PDB file of C-alpha atoms and ligand atoms in Angstrom:
ATOM      1  CA  MET A1418     -39.405  53.333 -52.020  1.00  0.00           C
ATOM      2  CA  LYS A1419     -43.088  52.401 -52.268  1.00  0.00           C
ATOM      3  CA  LYS A1420     -45.202  54.658 -50.066  1.00  0.00           C
ATOM      4  CA  LYS A1421     -46.571  51.780 -48.001  1.00  0.00           C
ATOM      5  CA  TYR A1422     -43.056  50.911 -46.789  1.00  0.00           C
ATOM      6  CA  ARG A1423     -41.969  54.435 -45.884  1.00  0.00           C
ATOM      7  CA  LYS A1424     -42.805  54.038 -42.215  1.00  0.00           C
ATOM      8  CA  VAL A1425     -41.779  50.394 -41.873  1.00  0.00           C
ATOM      9  CA  ALA A1426     -38.619  48.773 -40.504  1.00  0.00           C
ATOM     10  CA  ILE A1427     -37.766  45.258 -39.359  1.00  0.00           C
ATOM     11  CA  GLY A1428     -36.577  44.799 -35.790  1.00  0.00           C
ATOM     12  CA  VAL A1429     -34.718  41.686 -34.623  1.00  0.00           C
ATOM     13  CA  ASP A1430     -34.064  41.028 -30.944  1.00  0.00           C
ATOM     14  CA  VAL A1431     -31.180  38.673 -30.136  1.00  0.00           C
ATOM     15  CA  GLY A1432     -31.780  37.124 -26.726  1.00  0.00           C
ATOM     16  CA  GLY A1433     -30.201  34.404 -24.620  1.00  0.00           C
ATOM     17  CA  SER A1434     -33.026  31.950 -25.369  1.00  0.00           C
ATOM     18  CA  GLY A1435     -34.595  33.174 -28.610  1.00  0.00           C
ATOM     19  CA  ILE A1436     -33.987  35.405 -31.621  1.00  0.00           C
ATOM     20  CA  LYS A1437     -37.207  37.166 -32.575  1.00  0.00           C
ATOM     21  CA  GLY A1438     -38.132  39.559 -35.343  1.00  0.00           C
ATOM     22  CA  ALA A1439     -41.086  41.434 -36.793  1.00  0.00           C
ATOM     23  CA  PRO A1440     -41.806  44.259 -39.211  1.00  0.00           C
ATOM     24  CA  VAL A1441     -42.889  47.340 -37.281  1.00  0.00           C
ATOM     25  CA  ASP A1442     -45.267  50.144 -38.248  1.00  0.00           C
ATOM     26  CA  LEU A1443     -43.256  53.105 -36.983  1.00  0.00           C
ATOM     27  CA  LYS A1444     -46.281  55.403 -36.877  1.00  0.00           C
ATOM     28  CA  THR A1445     -47.805  53.330 -34.099  1.00  0.00           C
ATOM     29  CA  GLY A1446     -45.025  51.083 -32.791  1.00  0.00           C
ATOM     30  CA  GLN A1447     -47.197  48.027 -33.587  1.00  0.00           C
ATOM     31  CA  PHE A1448     -46.113  44.840 -35.343  1.00  0.00           C
ATOM     32  CA  LEU A1449     -47.334  44.524 -38.949  1.00  0.00           C
ATOM     33  CA  ASP A1450     -47.001  40.761 -38.968  1.00  0.00           C
ATOM     34  CA  GLU A1451     -46.740  37.970 -36.440  1.00  0.00           C
ATOM     35  CA  ARG A1452     -43.397  37.808 -34.652  1.00  0.00           C
ATOM     36  CA  TYR A1453     -41.071  35.080 -35.952  1.00  0.00           C
ATOM     37  CA  ARG A1454     -38.871  33.319 -33.393  1.00  0.00           C
ATOM     38  CA  VAL A1455     -35.921  30.940 -33.662  1.00  0.00           C
ATOM     39  CA  PRO A1456     -34.390  29.443 -30.472  1.00  0.00           C
ATOM     40  CA  THR A1457     -30.845  30.709 -29.802  1.00  0.00           C
ATOM     41  CA  PRO A1458     -28.443  27.780 -30.320  1.00  0.00           C
ATOM     42  CA  GLU A1459     -26.129  27.233 -27.366  1.00  0.00           C
ATOM     43  CA  ASP A1460     -22.605  28.640 -27.824  1.00  0.00           C
ATOM     44  CA  ALA A1461     -23.523  29.807 -31.313  1.00  0.00           C
ATOM     45  CA  GLU A1462     -20.735  31.597 -33.135  1.00  0.00           C
ATOM     46  CA  PRO A1463     -21.310  35.096 -34.508  1.00  0.00           C
ATOM     47  CA  LYS A1464     -21.733  33.821 -38.066  1.00  0.00           C
ATOM     48  CA  GLU A1465     -24.367  31.307 -37.009  1.00  0.00           C
ATOM     49  CA  ILE A1466     -26.356  34.026 -35.217  1.00  0.00           C
ATOM     50  CA  ALA A1467     -26.045  36.259 -38.295  1.00  0.00           C
ATOM     51  CA  LYS A1468     -27.468  33.448 -40.448  1.00  0.00           C
ATOM     52  CA  ILE A1469     -30.466  33.088 -38.129  1.00  0.00           C
ATOM     53  CA  ILE A1470     -31.050  36.839 -38.374  1.00  0.00           C
ATOM     54  CA  ARG A1471     -31.018  36.488 -42.152  1.00  0.00           C
ATOM     55  CA  LYS A1472     -33.567  33.662 -41.955  1.00  0.00           C
ATOM     56  CA  ILE A1473     -35.838  35.857 -39.816  1.00  0.00           C
ATOM     57  CA  VAL A1474     -35.504  38.881 -42.120  1.00  0.00           C
ATOM     58  CA  ASP A1475     -36.066  36.738 -45.257  1.00  0.00           C
ATOM     59  CA  HIS A1476     -39.170  35.221 -43.676  1.00  0.00           C
ATOM     60  CA  PHE A1477     -40.992  38.561 -44.031  1.00  0.00           C
ATOM     61  CA  ASP A1478     -40.098  38.910 -47.694  1.00  0.00           C
ATOM     62  CA  LEU A1479     -39.980  42.716 -47.654  1.00  0.00           C
ATOM     63  CA  PRO A1480     -38.137  44.920 -50.181  1.00  0.00           C
ATOM     64  CA  GLU A1481     -34.440  45.521 -49.608  1.00  0.00           C
ATOM     65  CA  GLU A1482     -34.947  49.198 -48.826  1.00  0.00           C
ATOM     66  CA  VAL A1483     -36.810  48.334 -45.618  1.00  0.00           C
ATOM     67  CA  PRO A1484     -34.213  48.984 -42.899  1.00  0.00           C
ATOM     68  CA  VAL A1485     -33.189  46.320 -40.407  1.00  0.00           C
ATOM     69  CA  GLY A1486     -32.330  47.074 -36.771  1.00  0.00           C
ATOM     70  CA  VAL A1487     -30.931  44.500 -34.383  1.00  0.00           C
ATOM     71  CA  SER A1488     -31.042  44.653 -30.602  1.00  0.00           C
ATOM     72  CA  PHE A1489     -28.177  42.845 -29.015  1.00  0.00           C
ATOM     73  CA  PRO A1490     -27.505  41.535 -25.460  1.00  0.00           C
ATOM     74  CA  ALA A1491     -24.237  43.443 -24.947  1.00  0.00           C
ATOM     75  CA  PRO A1492     -23.041  47.031 -24.850  1.00  0.00           C
ATOM     76  CA  ILE A1493     -22.294  48.420 -28.307  1.00  0.00           C
ATOM     77  CA  VAL A1494     -19.560  51.016 -27.977  1.00  0.00           C
ATOM     78  CA  ARG A1495     -18.793  52.830 -31.222  1.00  0.00           C
ATOM     79  CA  GLY A1496     -20.113  49.759 -33.010  1.00  0.00           C
ATOM     80  CA  GLN A1497     -17.996  47.283 -31.064  1.00  0.00           C
ATOM     81  CA  VAL A1498     -18.771  44.707 -28.339  1.00  0.00           C
ATOM     82  CA  PRO A1499     -16.437  45.349 -25.349  1.00  0.00           C
ATOM     83  CA  PHE A1500     -17.648  42.289 -23.384  1.00  0.00           C
ATOM     84  CA  MET A1501     -20.322  39.626 -23.669  1.00  0.00           C
ATOM     85  CA  ALA A1502     -22.037  38.113 -20.616  1.00  0.00           C
ATOM     86  CA  ASN A1503     -24.701  35.781 -22.016  1.00  0.00           C
ATOM     87  CA  LEU A1504     -23.771  34.755 -25.582  1.00  0.00           C
ATOM     88  CA  SER A1505     -20.556  33.394 -27.098  1.00  0.00           C
ATOM     89  CA  LYS A1506     -17.379  35.237 -25.993  1.00  0.00           C
ATOM     90  CA  GLU A1507     -16.409  35.211 -29.657  1.00  0.00           C
ATOM     91  CA  TRP A1508     -18.463  38.388 -29.987  1.00  0.00           C
ATOM     92  CA  GLU A1509     -15.990  40.292 -27.819  1.00  0.00           C
ATOM     93  CA  GLY A1510     -14.067  42.839 -29.866  1.00  0.00           C
ATOM     94  CA  GLN A1511     -16.331  42.260 -32.892  1.00  0.00           C
ATOM     95  CA  PHE A1512     -18.449  44.790 -34.796  1.00  0.00           C
ATOM     96  CA  PRO A1513     -21.844  43.000 -35.004  1.00  0.00           C
ATOM     97  CA  ALA A1514     -23.340  45.340 -37.637  1.00  0.00           C
ATOM     98  CA  ARG A1515     -20.530  44.354 -40.039  1.00  0.00           C
ATOM     99  CA  ILE A1516     -20.957  40.616 -39.439  1.00  0.00           C
ATOM    100  CA  ILE A1517     -24.741  40.766 -39.752  1.00  0.00           C
ATOM    101  CA  SER A1518     -24.895  43.077 -42.787  1.00  0.00           C
ATOM    102  CA  ARG A1519     -22.420  40.804 -44.597  1.00  0.00           C
ATOM    103  CA  GLN A1520     -24.928  37.930 -44.204  1.00  0.00           C
ATOM    104  CA  LEU A1521     -28.005  40.007 -44.963  1.00  0.00           C
ATOM    105  CA  LYS A1522     -26.399  41.898 -47.833  1.00  0.00           C
ATOM    106  CA  ARG A1523     -28.120  45.006 -46.632  1.00  0.00           C
ATOM    107  CA  PRO A1524     -27.249  47.704 -44.097  1.00  0.00           C
ATOM    108  CA  VAL A1525     -28.229  47.119 -40.502  1.00  0.00           C
ATOM    109  CA  THR A1526     -27.910  49.002 -37.232  1.00  0.00           C
ATOM    110  CA  VAL A1527     -27.136  47.281 -33.959  1.00  0.00           C
ATOM    111  CA  MET A1528     -27.812  48.601 -30.474  1.00  0.00           C
ATOM    112  CA  ASN A1529     -27.929  47.218 -26.944  1.00  0.00           C
ATOM    113  CA  ASP A1530     -31.186  45.336 -26.246  1.00  0.00           C
ATOM    114  CA  ALA A1531     -32.210  47.241 -23.113  1.00  0.00           C
ATOM    115  CA  ASP A1532     -31.369  50.540 -24.815  1.00  0.00           C
ATOM    116  CA  ALA A1533     -33.627  49.493 -27.702  1.00  0.00           C
ATOM    117  CA  ALA A1534     -36.408  48.697 -25.236  1.00  0.00           C
ATOM    118  CA  GLY A1535     -35.952  52.037 -23.474  1.00  0.00           C
ATOM    119  CA  TYR A1536     -35.947  53.846 -26.805  1.00  0.00           C
ATOM    120  CA  ALA A1537     -39.261  52.216 -27.754  1.00  0.00           C
ATOM    121  CA  GLU A1538     -40.782  53.156 -24.390  1.00  0.00           C
ATOM    122  CA  VAL A1539     -39.720  56.791 -24.941  1.00  0.00           C
ATOM    123  CA  TYR A1540     -41.451  56.929 -28.340  1.00  0.00           C
ATOM    124  CA  TYR A1541     -44.470  54.719 -27.844  1.00  0.00           C
ATOM    125  CA  GLY A1542     -44.781  53.671 -24.217  1.00  0.00           C
ATOM    126  CA  ALA A1543     -44.410  54.291 -20.511  1.00  0.00           C
ATOM    127  CA  ALA A1544     -41.611  56.889 -20.866  1.00  0.00           C
ATOM    128  CA  ASN A1545     -43.375  58.960 -23.541  1.00  0.00           C
ATOM    129  CA  GLY A1546     -43.429  62.644 -22.653  1.00  0.00           C
ATOM    130  CA  GLN A1547     -41.824  61.984 -19.231  1.00  0.00           C
ATOM    131  CA  LYS A1548     -39.215  64.471 -18.043  1.00  0.00           C
ATOM    132  CA  GLY A1549     -36.386  63.739 -15.640  1.00  0.00           C
ATOM    133  CA  THR A1550     -34.352  60.572 -15.134  1.00  0.00           C
ATOM    134  CA  ILE A1551     -35.943  57.283 -16.117  1.00  0.00           C
ATOM    135  CA  ILE A1552     -34.339  53.916 -15.567  1.00  0.00           C
ATOM    136  CA  MET A1553     -35.692  50.882 -17.336  1.00  0.00           C
ATOM    137  CA  LEU A1554     -34.574  47.402 -16.300  1.00  0.00           C
ATOM    138  CA  THR A1555     -35.256  44.413 -18.542  1.00  0.00           C
ATOM    139  CA  LEU A1556     -35.508  41.130 -16.690  1.00  0.00           C
ATOM    140  CA  GLY A1557     -34.568  38.121 -18.813  1.00  0.00           C
ATOM    141  CA  THR A1558     -31.568  35.816 -19.167  1.00  0.00           C
ATOM    142  CA  GLY A1559     -29.596  38.759 -17.759  1.00  0.00           C
ATOM    143  CA  ILE A1560     -30.626  42.191 -16.514  1.00  0.00           C
ATOM    144  CA  GLY A1561     -30.352  45.017 -19.021  1.00  0.00           C
ATOM    145  CA  SER A1562     -30.752  48.708 -18.322  1.00  0.00           C
ATOM    146  CA  ALA A1563     -31.665  51.865 -20.202  1.00  0.00           C
ATOM    147  CA  LEU A1564     -30.978  55.281 -18.735  1.00  0.00           C
ATOM    148  CA  VAL A1565     -33.079  58.107 -20.169  1.00  0.00           C
ATOM    149  CA  SER A1566     -32.566  61.746 -19.220  1.00  0.00           C
ATOM    150  CA  ASP A1567     -35.276  64.227 -20.302  1.00  0.00           C
ATOM    151  CA  GLY A1568     -36.234  61.966 -23.201  1.00  0.00           C
ATOM    152  CA  VAL A1569     -32.636  61.363 -24.346  1.00  0.00           C
ATOM    153  CA  LEU A1570     -31.171  57.871 -24.114  1.00  0.00           C
ATOM    154  CA  VAL A1571     -27.733  57.642 -22.451  1.00  0.00           C
ATOM    155  CA  PRO A1572     -26.511  54.358 -23.992  1.00  0.00           C
ATOM    156  CA  ASN A1573     -24.691  51.358 -22.508  1.00  0.00           C
ATOM    157  CA  SER A1574     -25.553  51.860 -18.841  1.00  0.00           C
ATOM    158  CA  GLU A1575     -25.126  48.124 -17.913  1.00  0.00           C
ATOM    159  CA  LEU A1576     -26.712  48.286 -14.437  1.00  0.00           C
ATOM    160  CA  GLY A1577     -27.294  44.519 -14.487  1.00  0.00           C
ATOM    161  CA  HIS A1578     -23.630  44.185 -13.563  1.00  0.00           C
ATOM    162  CA  LEU A1579     -23.889  46.330 -10.424  1.00  0.00           C
ATOM    163  CA  LEU A1580     -22.232  44.617  -7.488  1.00  0.00           C
ATOM    164  CA  LEU A1581     -24.624  44.234  -4.568  1.00  0.00           C
ATOM    165  CA  ASP A1582     -23.644  44.175  -0.896  1.00  0.00           C
ATOM    166  CA  ASN A1583     -23.811  40.370  -0.920  1.00  0.00           C
ATOM    167  CA  GLY A1584     -20.923  40.375  -3.410  1.00  0.00           C
ATOM    168  CA  MET A1585     -23.124  39.264  -6.324  1.00  0.00           C
ATOM    169  CA  GLU A1586     -23.813  40.958  -9.617  1.00  0.00           C
ATOM    170  CA  ALA A1587     -27.437  42.099  -9.859  1.00  0.00           C
ATOM    171  CA  GLU A1588     -28.178  39.842 -12.847  1.00  0.00           C
ATOM    172  CA  HIS A1589     -26.697  36.740 -11.188  1.00  0.00           C
ATOM    173  CA  PHE A1590     -28.912  37.380  -8.173  1.00  0.00           C
ATOM    174  CA  ALA A1591     -32.192  38.585  -9.631  1.00  0.00           C
ATOM    175  CA  ALA A1592     -32.589  38.045 -13.420  1.00  0.00           C
ATOM    176  CA  SER A1593     -35.771  36.214 -14.390  1.00  0.00           C
ATOM    177  CA  SER A1594     -33.593  33.278 -15.509  1.00  0.00           C
ATOM    178  CA  VAL A1595     -32.453  32.992 -11.854  1.00  0.00           C
ATOM    179  CA  PHE A1596     -36.076  33.190 -10.673  1.00  0.00           C
ATOM    180  CA  GLU A1597     -36.900  30.229 -12.945  1.00  0.00           C
ATOM    181  CA  ARG A1598     -33.720  28.224 -12.384  1.00  0.00           C
ATOM    182  CA  GLU A1599     -33.925  28.437  -8.592  1.00  0.00           C
ATOM    183  CA  GLY A1600     -37.723  27.945  -8.542  1.00  0.00           C
ATOM    184  CA  LEU A1601     -38.215  31.083  -6.409  1.00  0.00           C
ATOM    185  CA  SER A1602     -41.671  32.239  -5.373  1.00  0.00           C
ATOM    186  CA  PHE A1603     -42.719  35.712  -6.566  1.00  0.00           C
ATOM    187  CA  GLU A1604     -42.278  36.929  -2.949  1.00  0.00           C
ATOM    188  CA  GLU A1605     -38.712  35.588  -2.782  1.00  0.00           C
ATOM    189  CA  TRP A1606     -37.871  37.031  -6.154  1.00  0.00           C
ATOM    190  CA  ALA A1607     -39.378  40.417  -5.255  1.00  0.00           C
ATOM    191  CA  GLN A1608     -37.090  40.540  -2.196  1.00  0.00           C
ATOM    192  CA  ARG A1609     -34.102  40.064  -4.459  1.00  0.00           C
ATOM    193  CA  LEU A1610     -35.338  42.679  -6.902  1.00  0.00           C
ATOM    194  CA  GLN A1611     -35.887  45.027  -3.971  1.00  0.00           C
ATOM    195  CA  LYS A1612     -32.134  44.971  -3.259  1.00  0.00           C
ATOM    196  CA  VAL A1613     -31.382  45.836  -6.888  1.00  0.00           C
ATOM    197  CA  PHE A1614     -33.947  48.638  -7.170  1.00  0.00           C
ATOM    198  CA  SER A1615     -33.064  50.142  -3.752  1.00  0.00           C
ATOM    199  CA  HIS A1616     -29.405  50.307  -4.760  1.00  0.00           C
ATOM    200  CA  ILE A1617     -30.193  51.990  -8.078  1.00  0.00           C
ATOM    201  CA  ASP A1618     -32.677  54.322  -6.358  1.00  0.00           C
ATOM    202  CA  MET A1619     -29.908  55.448  -4.010  1.00  0.00           C
ATOM    203  CA  LEU A1620     -27.316  55.875  -6.770  1.00  0.00           C
ATOM    204  CA  PHE A1621     -29.432  57.714  -9.376  1.00  0.00           C
ATOM    205  CA  SER A1622     -32.545  59.115  -7.629  1.00  0.00           C
ATOM    206  CA  PRO A1623     -34.602  58.453 -10.762  1.00  0.00           C
ATOM    207  CA  ASP A1624     -38.089  59.917 -11.324  1.00  0.00           C
ATOM    208  CA  LEU A1625     -39.469  56.683 -12.770  1.00  0.00           C
ATOM    209  CA  PHE A1626     -38.573  52.991 -13.008  1.00  0.00           C
ATOM    210  CA  ILE A1627     -39.869  50.896 -15.915  1.00  0.00           C
ATOM    211  CA  VAL A1628     -39.676  47.108 -15.805  1.00  0.00           C
ATOM    212  CA  GLY A1629     -39.530  45.156 -19.069  1.00  0.00           C
ATOM    213  CA  GLY A1630     -38.667  41.671 -20.326  1.00  0.00           C
ATOM    214  CA  GLY A1631     -40.971  38.700 -20.933  1.00  0.00           C
ATOM    215  CA  VAL A1632     -41.868  38.392 -17.245  1.00  0.00           C
ATOM    216  CA  SER A1633     -43.249  41.958 -17.216  1.00  0.00           C
ATOM    217  CA  LYS A1634     -46.494  40.341 -18.433  1.00  0.00           C
ATOM    218  CA  LYS A1635     -46.799  39.015 -14.853  1.00  0.00           C
ATOM    219  CA  HIS A1636     -46.021  42.389 -13.248  1.00  0.00           C
ATOM    220  CA  LYS A1637     -49.058  42.240 -10.957  1.00  0.00           C
ATOM    221  CA  LYS A1638     -47.455  39.316  -9.128  1.00  0.00           C
ATOM    222  CA  PHE A1639     -44.207  41.038  -8.160  1.00  0.00           C
ATOM    223  CA  LEU A1640     -44.108  44.791  -8.859  1.00  0.00           C
ATOM    224  CA  PRO A1641     -46.539  45.692  -6.011  1.00  0.00           C
ATOM    225  CA  LEU A1642     -44.145  43.889  -3.613  1.00  0.00           C
ATOM    226  CA  ILE A1643     -41.251  46.233  -4.472  1.00  0.00           C
ATOM    227  CA  ASP A1644     -40.977  49.518  -2.602  1.00  0.00           C
ATOM    228  CA  THR A1645     -39.016  52.309  -4.277  1.00  0.00           C
ATOM    229  CA  ASN A1646     -38.850  56.087  -3.892  1.00  0.00           C
ATOM    230  CA  ALA A1647     -39.511  56.510  -7.608  1.00  0.00           C
ATOM    231  CA  PRO A1648     -42.761  55.086  -9.026  1.00  0.00           C
ATOM    232  CA  ILE A1649     -42.254  51.702 -10.674  1.00  0.00           C
ATOM    233  CA  VAL A1650     -44.367  50.675 -13.690  1.00  0.00           C
ATOM    234  CA  PRO A1651     -44.366  47.809 -16.210  1.00  0.00           C
ATOM    235  CA  ALA A1652     -43.210  48.503 -19.760  1.00  0.00           C
ATOM    236  CA  ASP A1653     -46.122  49.359 -22.065  1.00  0.00           C
ATOM    237  CA  LEU A1654     -44.653  47.369 -24.925  1.00  0.00           C
ATOM    238  CA  LEU A1655     -43.997  44.349 -22.709  1.00  0.00           C
ATOM    239  CA  ASN A1656     -41.617  42.039 -24.506  1.00  0.00           C
ATOM    240  CA  SER A1657     -41.861  43.624 -27.969  1.00  0.00           C
ATOM    241  CA  ALA A1658     -39.909  46.748 -26.970  1.00  0.00           C
ATOM    242  CA  GLY A1659     -36.504  45.450 -28.159  1.00  0.00           C
ATOM    243  CA  ILE A1660     -37.869  44.725 -31.645  1.00  0.00           C
ATOM    244  CA  VAL A1661     -39.742  48.034 -31.874  1.00  0.00           C
ATOM    245  CA  GLY A1662     -36.873  50.170 -30.548  1.00  0.00           C
ATOM    246  CA  SER A1663     -34.247  48.629 -32.814  1.00  0.00           C
ATOM    247  CA  ALA A1664     -36.557  48.991 -35.852  1.00  0.00           C
ATOM    248  CA  LEU A1665     -37.121  52.670 -35.059  1.00  0.00           C
ATOM    249  CA  TYR A1666     -33.406  53.291 -34.563  1.00  0.00           C
ATOM    250  CA  ALA A1667     -32.609  51.604 -37.896  1.00  0.00           C
ATOM    251  CA  LYS A1668     -35.117  53.804 -39.700  1.00  0.00           C
ATOM    252  CA  GLN A1669     -33.672  56.936 -38.133  1.00  0.00           C
ATOM    253  CA  MET A1670     -30.049  56.000 -38.823  1.00  0.00           C
ATOM    254  CA  LEU A1671     -30.385  54.423 -42.271  1.00  0.00           C
ATOM    255  CA  ALA A1672     -33.170  56.441 -43.901  1.00  0.00           C
TER     256      ALA A1672
HETATM  257  C1  BGC B1121     -25.559  42.508 -20.840  1.00  0.00           C
HETATM  258  C2  BGC B1121     -26.350  43.717 -21.267  1.00  0.00           C
HETATM  259  C3  BGC B1121     -27.743  43.302 -21.707  1.00  0.00           C
HETATM  260  C4  BGC B1121     -28.409  42.479 -20.640  1.00  0.00           C
HETATM  261  C5  BGC B1121     -29.758  41.939 -21.088  1.00  0.00           C
HETATM  262  C6  BGC B1121     -26.325  41.790 -19.758  1.00  0.00           C
HETATM  263  O1  BGC B1121     -25.611  40.656 -19.334  1.00  0.00           O
HETATM  264  O2  BGC B1121     -24.269  42.877 -20.367  1.00  0.00           O
HETATM  265  O3  BGC B1121     -25.696  44.384 -22.304  1.00  0.00           O
HETATM  266  O4  BGC B1121     -28.496  44.450 -21.981  1.00  0.00           O
HETATM  267  O5  BGC B1121     -27.601  41.386 -20.264  1.00  0.00           O
HETATM  268  O6  BGC B1121     -29.656  41.155 -22.211  1.00  0.00           O
END
């Protein structure tokens, strides 16, 4: 492989509203090119999503040896999707890396989106060098979570599906999609998030909370309103963490 590509991988983040990709410089965790985004078609079948991923990867026109990592909005258990909350149910029981690599005609790795974001924060961001238990929540269409213990990611934590004492799942009550759909004020939304964070605080006694997802750009408007035992900080990589973390993982697994 040419020297200039040795520390490069492409990350693609599959989300409920958009599929976004970029080549990543793994020395720094920075994008090497502008992010390319395609809106997620409603009820898209696995093959259709795989074709969009191919379009995004082809857009960057990089050599085939550059690894591709995909971050995916579902748990990935030994390569397989056990359940799918926010994309087509047709993914359930499927092995996304197989479906996507068949379209791309190159090897890919697939990991959960919040795990990818947490992984990127461990290497390049707010969790770098931090000991103890760190919980990252990503606020988007759903709520994703990454659990990190002394710098090691414990995958597939799925805290967005915690049942709260009002009988609702955390992500149905407090995802940023709910904030937008219900037209909540930041104060109202922060009260909902408070319930989620207090519950997780009690269950895990983490040393640090990190908040990611697109809305983390606006952290000043809602994070100061949330009171937790553990410090709570915005993600350093904001919304690029899924792309960066999945690119890094691909490089480590496929190199
Ligand atoms: C999924 C998680 C995902 C999160 C954010 C949840 O509904 O179950 O796997 O990380 O949404 O996309």
